[in-house]
Amino acid sequence: MFQSQIYKVKNNHYRQLSLLRHDVKGLLSPALLQADRIILNKSADKKIIQSAESIASSIEKTSDYLNATKKIDNLF
């Protein structure tokens, strides 16, 4: 019985983390798309493009970090 309760708690925990990762990535996607759009704009100012590259890089690192948390979840 105790094992069953632990399983339910762990399963709920993993599900909640999965939803959180999904939601955060969804919130960041529009910003990444806009940053990419600026980067590809040939007429944009060089400083603006550099800022967009920095934003895109930060978002991609955040996404990589969130993906890495999946691997940690699978260890337990």
C-alpha positions as a Python dict, from the first residue, in 0.01 Angstrom:
ca = {
    (1, 'M'): (0, 0, 0),
    (2, 'F'): (279, 240, 90),
    (3, 'Q'): (457, 164, -240),
    (4, 'S'): (137, 247, -426),
    (5, 'Q'): (115, 587, -256),
    (6, 'I'): (481, 662, -335),
    (7, 'Y'): (423, 567, -697),
    (8, 'K'): (124, 803, -719),
    (9, 'V'): (320, 1090, -566),
    (10, 'K'): (617, 1036, -799),
    (11, 'N'): (391, 1002, -1101),
    (12, 'N'): (210, 1326, -1013),
    (13, 'H'): (544, 1500, -957),
    (14, 'Y'): (678, 1394, -1298),
    (15, 'R'): (353, 1495, -1465),
    (16, 'Q'): (359, 1839, -1304),
    (17, 'L'): (722, 1895, -1406),
    (18, 'S'): (642, 1787, -1759),
    (19, 'L'): (354, 2035, -1776),
    (20, 'L'): (573, 2310, -1635),
    (21, 'R'): (847, 2244, -1893),
    (22, 'H'): (589, 2247, -2170),
    (23, 'D'): (427, 2568, -2050),
    (24, 'V'): (758, 2754, -2007),
    (25, 'K'): (870, 2653, -2356),
    (26, 'G'): (534, 2768, -2490),
    (27, 'L'): (575, 3105, -2322),
    (28, 'L'): (925, 3150, -2464),
    (29, 'S'): (843, 3043, -2820),
    (30, 'P'): (697, 3377, -2938),
    (31, 'A'): (1004, 3565, -2809),
    (32, 'L'): (1236, 3323, -2987),
    (33, 'L'): (1041, 3357, -3310),
    (34, 'Q'): (1058, 3737, -3293),
    (35, 'A'): (1431, 3728, -3214),
    (36, 'D'): (1489, 3501, -3514),
    (37, 'R'): (1285, 3734, -3731),
    (38, 'I'): (1500, 4030, -3626),
    (39, 'I'): (1820, 3833, -3685),
    (40, 'L'): (1710, 3751, -4039),
    (41, 'N'): (1610, 4111, -4114),
    (42, 'K'): (1888, 4239, -4338),
    (43, 'S'): (1794, 4603, -4284),
    (44, 'A'): (1804, 4584, -3902),
    (45, 'D'): (2064, 4782, -3710),
    (46, 'K'): (2372, 4583, -3606),
    (47, 'K'): (2314, 4650, -3234),
    (48, 'I'): (1954, 4535, -3264),
    (49, 'I'): (2065, 4215, -3434),
    (50, 'Q'): (2322, 4153, -3160),
    (51, 'S'): (2052, 4202, -2897),
    (52, 'A'): (1821, 3961, -3078),
    (53, 'E'): (2103, 3704, -3099),
    (54, 'S'): (2160, 3739, -2725),
    (55, 'I'): (1789, 3692, -2655),
    (56, 'A'): (1769, 3388, -2884),
    (57, 'S'): (2078, 3236, -2722),
    (58, 'S'): (1934, 3282, -2373),
    (59, 'I'): (1604, 3124, -2473),
    (60, 'E'): (1780, 2829, -2637),
    (61, 'K'): (1993, 2776, -2324),
    (62, 'T'): (1678, 2781, -2113),
    (63, 'S'): (1518, 2522, -2340),
    (64, 'D'): (1829, 2305, -2318),
    (65, 'Y'): (1821, 2333, -1940),
    (66, 'L'): (1455, 2231, -1931),
    (67, 'N'): (1532, 1933, -2155),
    (68, 'A'): (1814, 1831, -1921),
    (69, 'T'): (1568, 1817, -1631),
    (70, 'K'): (1386, 1537, -1815),
    (71, 'K'): (1697, 1323, -1790),
    (72, 'I'): (1724, 1394, -1417),
    (73, 'D'): (1359, 1292, -1368),
    (74, 'N'): (1427, 961, -1538),
    (75, 'L'): (1701, 877, -1285),
    (76, 'F'): (1453, 857, -1000),
}
